[in-house]
């Protein structure tokens, strides 16, 4: 009876230890899913709660979680076209790594220091100076500013057609024919974003 009691107590102790260990692991997994990781995946357009669930299943690994989300997204969109081909099934992992390294060398020779291998064989980043995109964004902001100024001039009783240079009423116009203070203070548009040392850069990962 004593031996049986000791055996039961020992088994109970091991069960409690395993349960405590599992609880610790679950707690660690909960803490590993950081708000930064969820935010980073959400920037790709995925739902935050879905991102959090996938991160938990991949122990907080952002790269693996992103691959899973993208695969799921493409599978839902393209269906059978996402099935593995016979060639991809038979592909050798070593050959894949060699091809990846060749591609990394090619990108480094083209981009120079702008190409960085953040995590070996896993994450690459390329820093790009997309001047045309910067110009488009700056023109959009400038256009919004001009629209805002026209609205302001209307509230001041200034003729918006006069500001555009096509008022047909001339001296008979009931609005003021003068340049507003805001219009005078507008800086000229300059296409020199590419010459600035602090021009914005874009990172492709």
Coordinates of N, CA and C in Angstrom, one line a residue:
X1 N 0.8 -1.2 0.0 CA 0.0 0.0 0.0 C 0.9 1.3 0.0
X2 N 1.9 1.2 0.8 CA 2.8 2.4 0.9 C 3.5 2.7 -0.5
X3 N 3.9 1.5 -1.2 CA 4.5 1.7 -2.5 C 3.5 2.2 -3.5
X4 N 2.3 1.7 -3.4 CA 1.3 2.2 -4.4 C 1.0 3.7 -4.1
X5 N 0.9 4.1 -2.8 CA 0.7 5.4 -2.5 C 1.8 6.3 -3.0
X6 N 3.0 5.9 -2.8 CA 4.2 6.7 -3.3 C 4.1 6.8 -4.8
X7 N 3.8 5.7 -5.5 CA 3.7 5.8 -7.0 C 2.6 6.7 -7.4
X8 N 1.5 6.7 -6.7 CA 0.4 7.7 -7.1 C 0.8 9.1 -6.9
X9 N 1.5 9.3 -5.7 CA 1.9 10.7 -5.4 C 2.9 11.2 -6.4
X10 N 3.9 10.3 -6.8 CA 4.9 10.6 -7.8 C 4.3 11.0 -9.1
X11 N 3.3 10.2 -9.5 CA 2.6 10.4 -10.8 C 1.9 11.8 -10.8
X12 N 1.2 12.0 -9.6 CA 0.5 13.3 -9.4 C 1.4 14.5 -9.5
X13 N 2.6 14.3 -8.9 CA 3.6 15.3 -8.9 C 4.1 15.6 -10.3
X14 N 4.4 14.6 -11.1 CA 4.8 14.8 -12.4 C 3.8 15.5 -13.3
X15 N 2.5 15.1 -13.0 CA 1.4 15.7 -13.8 C 1.3 17.2 -13.5
X16 N 1.5 17.5 -12.2 CA 1.4 18.9 -11.8 C 2.6 19.7 -12.4
X17 N 3.8 19.1 -12.4 CA 5.0 19.7 -13.0 C 4.8 20.0 -14.5
X18 N 4.2 19.0 -15.2 CA 4.0 19.2 -16.6 C 2.9 20.3 -16.9
X19 N 1.9 20.3 -16.0 CA 0.9 21.4 -16.2 C 1.5 22.7 -15.9
X20 N 2.3 22.8 -14.9 CA 2.9 24.1 -14.6 C 3.9 24.5 -15.7
X21 N 4.6 23.6 -16.2 CA 5.5 23.9 -17.3 C 4.7 24.3 -18.6
X22 N 3.6 23.7 -18.9 CA 2.8 24.1 -20.0 C 2.2 25.5 -19.8
X23 N 1.8 25.8 -18.6 CA 1.3 27.1 -18.3 C 2.4 28.2 -18.5
X24 N 3.6 27.8 -18.1 CA 4.7 28.8 -18.3 C 5.0 29.0 -19.8
X25 N 4.9 27.9 -20.6 CA 5.1 28.1 -22.0 C 4.0 28.9 -22.7
X26 N 2.8 28.7 -22.2 CA 1.7 29.5 -22.8 C 1.8 30.9 -22.4
X27 N 2.3 31.2 -21.2 CA 2.5 32.6 -20.8 C 3.6 33.3 -21.6
X28 N 4.7 32.5 -21.9 CA 5.8 33.0 -22.7 C 5.3 33.4 -24.1
X29 N 4.4 32.4 -24.7 CA 3.9 32.7 -26.0 C 3.0 33.9 -26.0
X30 N 2.3 34.1 -25.0 CA 1.4 35.3 -24.9 C 2.2 36.6 -24.9
X31 N 3.3 36.6 -24.2 CA 4.2 37.8 -24.1 C 5.0 38.0 -25.4
X32 N 5.3 36.9 -26.1 CA 6.1 37.0 -27.3 C 5.3 37.8 -28.4
X33 N 4.0 37.7 -28.4 CA 3.2 38.4 -29.4 C 3.2 39.8 -29.1
X34 N 4.1 40.6 -29.5 CA 4.3 42.0 -29.1 C 3.3 42.8 -30.0
X35 N 3.0 44.0 -29.6 CA 2.2 44.9 -30.3 C 2.9 45.4 -31.6
X36 N 4.3 45.4 -31.5 CA 5.1 45.8 -32.7 C 4.9 44.8 -33.8
X37 N 4.9 43.5 -33.4 CA 4.8 42.4 -34.4 C 3.4 42.5 -35.1
X38 N 2.4 42.7 -34.3 CA 1.0 42.8 -34.8 C 0.9 44.0 -35.7
X39 N 1.4 45.1 -35.3 CA 1.4 46.3 -36.1 C 2.1 46.1 -37.4
X40 N 3.3 45.5 -37.4 CA 4.0 45.2 -38.6 C 3.3 44.4 -39.6
X41 N 2.6 43.4 -39.2 CA 1.8 42.5 -40.1 C 0.5 43.2 -40.5
X42 N 0.0 44.0 -39.6 CA -1.3 44.8 -40.0 C -1.0 45.8 -41.1
X43 N 0.2 46.3 -41.2 CA 0.6 47.2 -42.3 C 0.4 46.6 -43.7
X44 N 0.5 45.3 -43.7 CA 0.3 44.6 -45.0 C -1.2 44.5 -45.4
X45 N -2.1 44.9 -44.5 CA -3.5 44.8 -44.8 C -4.3 43.7 -44.1
X46 N -3.6 43.0 -43.2 CA -4.3 41.9 -42.6 C -4.9 42.3 -41.3
X47 N -6.0 41.6 -40.9 CA -6.7 42.0 -39.7 C -5.9 41.8 -38.4
X48 N -5.9 42.7 -37.5 CA -5.1 42.6 -36.3 C -5.3 41.3 -35.5
X49 N -6.5 41.0 -35.3 CA -6.8 39.8 -34.5 C -6.3 38.5 -35.2
X50 N -6.4 38.5 -36.5 CA -5.9 37.3 -37.3 C -4.4 37.3 -37.2
X51 N -3.8 38.4 -37.3 CA -2.3 38.5 -37.1 C -1.8 38.0 -35.8
X52 N -2.6 38.4 -34.7 CA -2.2 37.9 -33.4 C -2.3 36.4 -33.3
X53 N -3.4 35.8 -33.8 CA -3.6 34.4 -33.7 C -2.5 33.6 -34.5
X54 N -2.1 34.1 -35.7 CA -1.0 33.5 -36.5 C 0.3 33.6 -35.8
X55 N 0.6 34.8 -35.2 CA 1.8 35.0 -34.4 C 2.0 34.0 -33.3
X56 N 0.9 33.8 -32.6 CA 0.9 32.8 -31.5 C 1.2 31.4 -32.0
X57 N 0.7 31.0 -33.1 CA 0.9 29.7 -33.6 C 2.3 29.5 -34.1
X58 N 3.0 30.7 -34.5 CA 4.4 30.6 -34.9 C 5.4 31.2 -33.9
X59 N 5.0 31.2 -32.6 CA 5.8 31.6 -31.5 C 6.4 33.0 -31.7
X60 N 5.6 33.9 -32.3 CA 6.0 35.3 -32.4 C 6.9 35.6 -33.6
X61 N 7.2 34.6 -34.4 CA 8.1 34.7 -35.6 C 7.3 35.6 -36.7
X62 N 7.8 36.8 -36.9 CA 7.1 37.7 -37.8 C 7.2 37.2 -39.3
X63 N 8.4 36.7 -39.7 CA 8.6 36.3 -41.0 C 7.8 35.1 -41.4
X64 N 7.8 34.1 -40.5 CA 7.0 32.9 -40.7 C 5.5 33.2 -40.7
X65 N 5.1 34.1 -39.9 CA 3.7 34.5 -39.8 C 3.2 35.2 -41.1
X66 N 4.1 36.1 -41.6 CA 3.8 36.8 -42.9 C 3.7 35.8 -44.0
X67 N 4.6 34.8 -44.1 CA 4.6 33.8 -45.1 C 3.3 33.1 -45.1
X68 N 2.8 32.7 -43.9 CA 1.6 32.0 -43.7 C 0.4 32.8 -44.2
X69 N 0.4 34.1 -43.8 CA -0.7 34.9 -44.2 C -0.8 35.2 -45.7
X70 N 0.4 35.4 -46.3 CA 0.4 35.6 -47.7 C 0.0 34.3 -48.5
X71 N 0.5 33.2 -48.0 CA 0.1 31.9 -48.7 C -1.4 31.7 -48.6
X72 N -2.0 32.0 -47.4 CA -3.4 31.8 -47.2 C -4.2 32.8 -48.1
X73 N -3.7 34.0 -48.2 CA -4.3 35.0 -49.1 C -4.3 34.6 -50.5
X74 N -3.1 34.2 -51.0 CA -3.0 33.8 -52.4 C -3.7 32.5 -52.7
X75 N -3.8 31.6 -51.8 CA -4.5 30.4 -52.0 C -6.0 30.6 -52.1
X76 N -6.5 31.5 -51.3 CA -8.0 31.9 -51.4 C -8.3 32.6 -52.7
X77 N -7.3 33.4 -53.2 CA -7.5 34.2 -54.5 C -7.3 33.3 -55.7
X78 N -6.2 32.5 -55.8 CA -5.9 31.8 -57.0 C -6.2 30.3 -57.0
X79 N -6.6 29.8 -55.8 CA -7.1 28.4 -55.7 C -6.1 27.4 -56.2
X80 N -6.4 26.6 -57.2 CA -5.6 25.5 -57.7 C -4.3 26.0 -58.3
X81 N -4.2 27.2 -58.8 CA -3.0 27.7 -59.3 C -1.9 27.8 -58.3
X82 N -2.2 27.8 -57.0 CA -1.3 27.8 -55.9 C -0.7 26.5 -55.5
X83 N -1.2 25.4 -56.1 CA -0.8 24.1 -55.8 C 0.7 23.9 -56.2
X84 N 1.4 23.1 -55.4 CA 2.8 22.9 -55.7 C 3.0 22.1 -57.0
X85 N 3.9 22.5 -57.9 CA 4.2 21.8 -59.1 C 5.1 20.6 -58.8
X86 N 5.2 19.7 -59.7 CA 6.1 18.5 -59.5 C 7.6 18.9 -59.4
X87 N 8.0 20.0 -60.2 CA 9.3 20.4 -60.1 C 9.7 21.0 -58.7
X88 N 8.7 21.8 -58.2 CA 8.9 22.4 -56.9 C 9.0 21.4 -55.8
X89 N 8.2 20.3 -55.9 CA 8.2 19.2 -54.9 C 9.6 18.5 -54.9
X90 N 10.2 18.3 -56.1 CA 11.4 17.6 -56.2 C 12.6 18.5 -56.0
X91 N 12.4 19.8 -55.8 CA 13.5 20.7 -55.6 C 14.4 20.4 -54.5
X92 N 15.7 20.6 -54.6 CA 16.7 20.3 -53.6 C 16.9 21.5 -52.8
X93 N 16.8 21.4 -51.4 CA 17.0 22.6 -50.6 C 18.3 23.2 -50.7
X94 N 19.4 22.4 -50.9 CA 20.7 22.9 -51.1 C 20.8 23.8 -52.4
X95 N 20.2 23.3 -53.5 CA 20.1 24.1 -54.7 C 19.4 25.4 -54.5
X96 N 18.3 25.3 -53.8 CA 17.5 26.6 -53.5 C 18.4 27.6 -52.8
X97 N 19.1 27.2 -51.8 CA 20.0 28.1 -51.0 C 21.1 28.7 -51.9
X98 N 21.6 27.9 -52.8 CA 22.6 28.4 -53.7 C 22.1 29.4 -54.7
X99 N 20.9 29.1 -55.2 CA 20.2 30.1 -56.1 C 19.9 31.4 -55.4
X100 N 19.5 31.3 -54.1 CA 19.2 32.4 -53.3 C 20.5 33.3 -53.1
X101 N 21.6 32.6 -52.8 CA 22.8 33.3 -52.6 C 23.3 34.0 -53.9
X102 N 23.1 33.4 -55.0 CA 23.4 34.0 -56.3 C 22.6 35.3 -56.5
X103 N 21.3 35.2 -56.2 CA 20.4 36.3 -56.3 C 20.9 37.5 -55.4
X104 N 21.3 37.1 -54.2 CA 21.8 38.1 -53.2 C 23.0 38.8 -53.7
X105 N 23.9 38.0 -54.3 CA 25.1 38.6 -54.9 C 24.8 39.6 -56.0
X106 N 23.8 39.2 -56.9 CA 23.4 40.0 -58.0 C 22.8 41.3 -57.5
X107 N 22.0 41.2 -56.5 CA 21.3 42.4 -56.0 C 22.4 43.4 -55.3
X108 N 23.3 42.8 -54.6 CA 24.4 43.5 -54.0 C 25.2 44.3 -55.0
X109 N 25.5 43.6 -56.1 CA 26.3 44.2 -57.2 C 25.6 45.4 -57.8
X110 N 24.3 45.3 -57.9 CA 23.4 46.3 -58.5 C 23.2 47.5 -57.6
X111 N 22.8 47.1 -56.3 CA 22.4 48.2 -55.4 C 23.5 48.6 -54.4
X112 N 24.6 47.9 -54.3 CA 25.7 48.3 -53.4 C 25.3 48.2 -52.0
X113 N 25.6 49.3 -51.3 CA 25.3 49.3 -49.8 C 23.9 49.5 -49.5
X114 N 23.1 49.8 -50.5 CA 21.6 49.9 -50.3 C 21.0 48.5 -50.1
X115 N 21.7 47.4 -50.4 CA 21.2 46.1 -50.2 C 21.8 45.5 -48.9
X116 N 20.9 45.1 -48.0 CA 21.4 44.6 -46.7 C 20.7 43.2 -46.4
X117 N 21.5 42.3 -46.0 CA 20.9 41.0 -45.6 C 20.7 41.0 -44.1
X118 N 19.5 41.4 -43.7 CA 19.2 41.5 -42.3 C 19.4 40.2 -41.5
X119 N 18.8 39.2 -42.0 CA 18.9 37.8 -41.4 C 19.3 36.9 -42.5
X120 N 20.4 36.2 -42.3 CA 21.1 35.4 -43.3 C 20.1 34.4 -43.9
X121 N 20.0 34.3 -45.2 CA 19.1 33.4 -45.9 C 17.6 33.6 -45.6
X122 N 17.2 34.7 -45.0 CA 15.8 34.9 -44.6 C 15.3 36.2 -44.9
X123 N 15.9 37.3 -44.5 CA 15.4 38.6 -44.7 C 16.4 39.6 -45.4
X124 N 16.0 40.1 -46.5 CA 16.8 41.1 -47.2 C 16.0 42.5 -47.2
X125 N 16.8 43.6 -47.3 CA 16.2 44.9 -47.4 C 16.9 45.7 -48.5
X126 N 16.2 46.4 -49.2 CA 16.8 47.3 -50.2 C 16.2 48.7 -50.0
X127 N 17.1 49.7 -49.8 CA 16.7 51.1 -49.6 C 16.7 51.8 -51.0
X128 N 15.5 52.4 -51.3 CA 15.3 53.0 -52.6 C 14.9 54.5 -52.4
X129 N 15.5 55.3 -53.3 CA 15.1 56.7 -53.4 C 14.2 56.9 -54.5
X130 N 12.9 56.8 -54.3 CA 11.9 56.9 -55.3 C 11.5 58.3 -55.5
X131 N 12.3 59.1 -56.2 CA 12.0 60.5 -56.4 C 10.7 60.8 -57.0
X132 N 10.2 60.0 -58.0 CA 9.0 60.3 -58.6 C 7.8 60.1 -57.6
X133 N 7.9 59.1 -56.7 CA 6.9 58.9 -55.7 C 6.9 60.1 -54.7
X134 N 8.1 60.6 -54.3 CA 8.2 61.7 -53.4 C 7.6 63.0 -54.1
X135 N 7.8 63.1 -55.4 CA 7.2 64.3 -56.1 C 5.7 64.2 -56.1
X136 N 5.2 63.0 -56.4 CA 3.7 62.9 -56.4 C 3.1 63.2 -55.1
X137 N 3.7 62.7 -54.0 CA 3.2 63.0 -52.7 C 3.3 64.5 -52.3
X138 N 4.4 65.1 -52.7 CA 4.6 66.6 -52.4 C 3.6 67.4 -53.2
X139 N 3.3 67.0 -54.5 CA 2.4 67.7 -55.3 C 0.9 67.6 -54.7
X140 N 0.6 66.4 -54.2 CA -0.7 66.2 -53.6 C -0.8 67.1 -52.4
X141 N 0.2 67.2 -51.6 CA 0.2 68.1 -50.4 C 0.0 69.6 -50.8
X142 N 0.8 70.0 -51.9 CA 0.8 71.3 -52.4 C -0.6 71.7 -52.9
X143 N -1.3 70.7 -53.7 CA -2.6 70.9 -54.2 C -3.6 71.1 -53.1
X144 N -3.5 70.3 -52.0 CA -4.4 70.4 -50.9 C -4.2 71.8 -50.2
X145 N -2.9 72.3 -50.2 CA -2.7 73.6 -49.6 C -3.3 74.7 -50.4
X146 N -3.2 74.6 -51.8 CA -3.8 75.6 -52.6 C -5.3 75.6 -52.5
X147 N -5.9 74.4 -52.5 CA -7.4 74.3 -52.3 C -7.8 75.0 -51.0
X148 N -7.0 74.7 -50.0 CA -7.3 75.3 -48.7 C -7.3 76.9 -48.7
X149 N -6.3 77.4 -49.5 CA -6.1 78.8 -49.6 C -7.2 79.5 -50.4
X150 N -7.7 78.7 -51.4 CA -8.8 79.3 -52.2 C -10.1 79.4 -51.3
X151 N -10.3 78.3 -50.5 CA -11.4 78.4 -49.5 C -11.3 79.6 -48.6
X152 N -10.1 79.8 -48.1 CA -9.8 80.9 -47.2 C -10.1 82.3 -47.9
X153 N -9.7 82.4 -49.2 CA -9.9 83.6 -49.9 C -11.4 83.9 -50.1
X154 N -12.1 82.8 -50.3 CA -13.6 83.0 -50.5 C -14.2 83.6 -49.2
X155 N -13.7 83.1 -48.1 CA -14.2 83.6 -46.8 C -13.8 85.1 -46.6
X156 N -12.7 85.5 -47.3 CA -12.3 86.9 -47.2 C -12.9 87.8 -48.2
X157 N -13.7 87.2 -49.1 CA -14.4 88.0 -50.2 C -13.6 88.3 -51.4
X158 N -12.5 87.5 -51.6 CA -11.6 87.6 -52.7 C -12.1 86.8 -53.9
X159 N -12.1 87.3 -55.1 CA -12.6 86.6 -56.3 C -11.6 85.4 -56.6
X160 N -12.2 84.2 -56.6 CA -11.4 83.0 -56.9 C -11.0 82.9 -58.4
X161 N -11.9 83.5 -59.3 CA -11.6 83.6 -60.7 C -10.4 84.5 -61.0
X162 N -10.4 85.6 -60.2 CA -9.3 86.6 -60.4 C -7.9 85.9 -60.0
X163 N -8.0 85.1 -59.0 CA -6.7 84.4 -58.6 C -6.3 83.4 -59.7
X164 N -7.3 82.9 -60.4 CA -6.9 81.9 -61.5 C -6.6 82.7 -62.8
X165 N -6.9 84.0 -62.8 CA -6.6 84.8 -64.0 C -7.6 84.8 -65.1
X166 N -8.9 84.4 -64.7 CA -9.9 84.3 -65.8 C -11.3 84.9 -65.3
X167 N -11.2 86.0 -64.6 CA -12.5 86.7 -64.1 C -13.0 87.5 -65.3
X168 N -14.3 87.3 -65.7 CA -14.9 87.9 -66.9 C -15.6 89.2 -66.5
X169 N -15.8 89.5 -65.2 CA -16.5 90.6 -64.8 C -15.7 91.9 -64.6
X170 N -14.4 91.8 -64.4 CA -13.5 92.9 -64.3 C -13.9 93.8 -63.2
X171 N -14.1 95.1 -63.5 CA -14.4 96.1 -62.4 C -15.8 95.9 -61.9
X172 N -16.7 95.2 -62.6 CA -18.0 95.0 -62.2 C -18.2 93.8 -61.2
X173 N -17.1 93.1 -61.0 CA -17.1 91.9 -60.1 C -17.4 92.4 -58.6
X174 N -18.3 91.7 -58.0 CA -18.6 92.1 -56.6 C -17.6 91.6 -55.6
X175 N -16.6 90.8 -56.0 CA -15.6 90.3 -55.1 C -14.3 91.1 -55.3
X176 N -13.4 91.0 -54.3 CA -12.2 91.8 -54.4 C -11.2 91.2 -55.4
X177 N -10.5 92.1 -56.2 CA -9.5 91.6 -57.1 C -8.1 92.0 -56.5
X178 N -7.7 91.1 -55.6 CA -6.4 91.3 -54.9 C -5.9 90.0 -54.5
X179 N -4.6 89.9 -54.2 CA -4.0 88.6 -53.8 C -4.0 88.5 -52.3
X180 N -4.5 87.4 -51.8 CA -4.6 87.2 -50.4 C -3.2 87.1 -49.7
X181 N -3.2 87.3 -48.4 CA -2.0 87.2 -47.7 C -1.4 85.8 -47.7
X182 N -2.3 84.8 -47.7 CA -1.8 83.4 -47.7 C -1.2 83.0 -49.1
X183 N -1.8 83.6 -50.1 CA -1.3 83.4 -51.5 C 0.0 83.9 -51.7
X184 N 0.3 85.1 -51.1 CA 1.6 85.7 -51.2 C 2.7 84.9 -50.5
X185 N 2.3 84.3 -49.4 CA 3.3 83.5 -48.6 C 3.6 82.1 -49.1
X186 N 2.9 81.7 -50.1 CA 3.1 80.4 -50.7 C 4.5 80.3 -51.3
X187 N 5.3 79.3 -50.9 CA 6.6 79.1 -51.5 C 6.4 78.5 -52.9
X188 N 7.3 78.8 -53.8 CA 7.2 78.2 -55.2 C 7.5 76.7 -55.1
X189 N 6.9 76.0 -56.1 CA 7.1 74.6 -56.2 C 8.4 74.3 -56.8
X190 N 9.2 73.5 -56.2 CA 10.6 73.3 -56.8 C 10.7 71.7 -56.9
X191 N 11.2 71.3 -58.1 CA 11.4 69.9 -58.3 C 12.8 69.5 -57.9
X192 N 13.2 69.7 -56.7 CA 14.6 69.5 -56.3 C 14.7 68.5 -55.1
X193 N 13.7 67.6 -55.0 CA 13.7 66.7 -53.9 C 14.9 65.8 -53.9
X194 N 15.3 65.4 -55.2 CA 16.4 64.5 -55.4 C 17.7 65.1 -55.0
X195 N 17.8 66.5 -54.8 CA 19.0 67.1 -54.5 C 19.2 67.3 -53.0
X196 N 18.1 67.1 -52.2 CA 18.2 67.3 -50.8 C 18.9 66.1 -50.1
X197 N 19.7 66.4 -49.1 CA 20.4 65.3 -48.4 C 19.4 64.5 -47.5
X198 N 18.4 65.1 -47.1 CA 17.4 64.5 -46.2 C 16.2 64.0 -47.0
X199 N 16.3 63.8 -48.3 CA 15.2 63.3 -49.1 C 14.7 62.0 -48.6
X200 N 13.4 61.8 -48.5 CA 12.9 60.5 -48.0 C 13.3 59.3 -48.8
X201 N 13.6 58.2 -48.1 CA 13.9 56.9 -48.8 C 12.9 55.9 -48.4
X202 N 12.8 54.9 -49.2 CA 11.8 53.8 -49.0 C 12.5 52.5 -48.9
X203 N 12.1 51.7 -47.9 CA 12.8 50.4 -47.7 C 11.9 49.2 -48.1
X204 N 12.4 48.4 -49.0 CA 11.7 47.3 -49.5 C 12.3 46.0 -48.8
X205 N 11.4 45.3 -48.1 CA 11.9 44.1 -47.4 C 11.5 42.8 -48.0

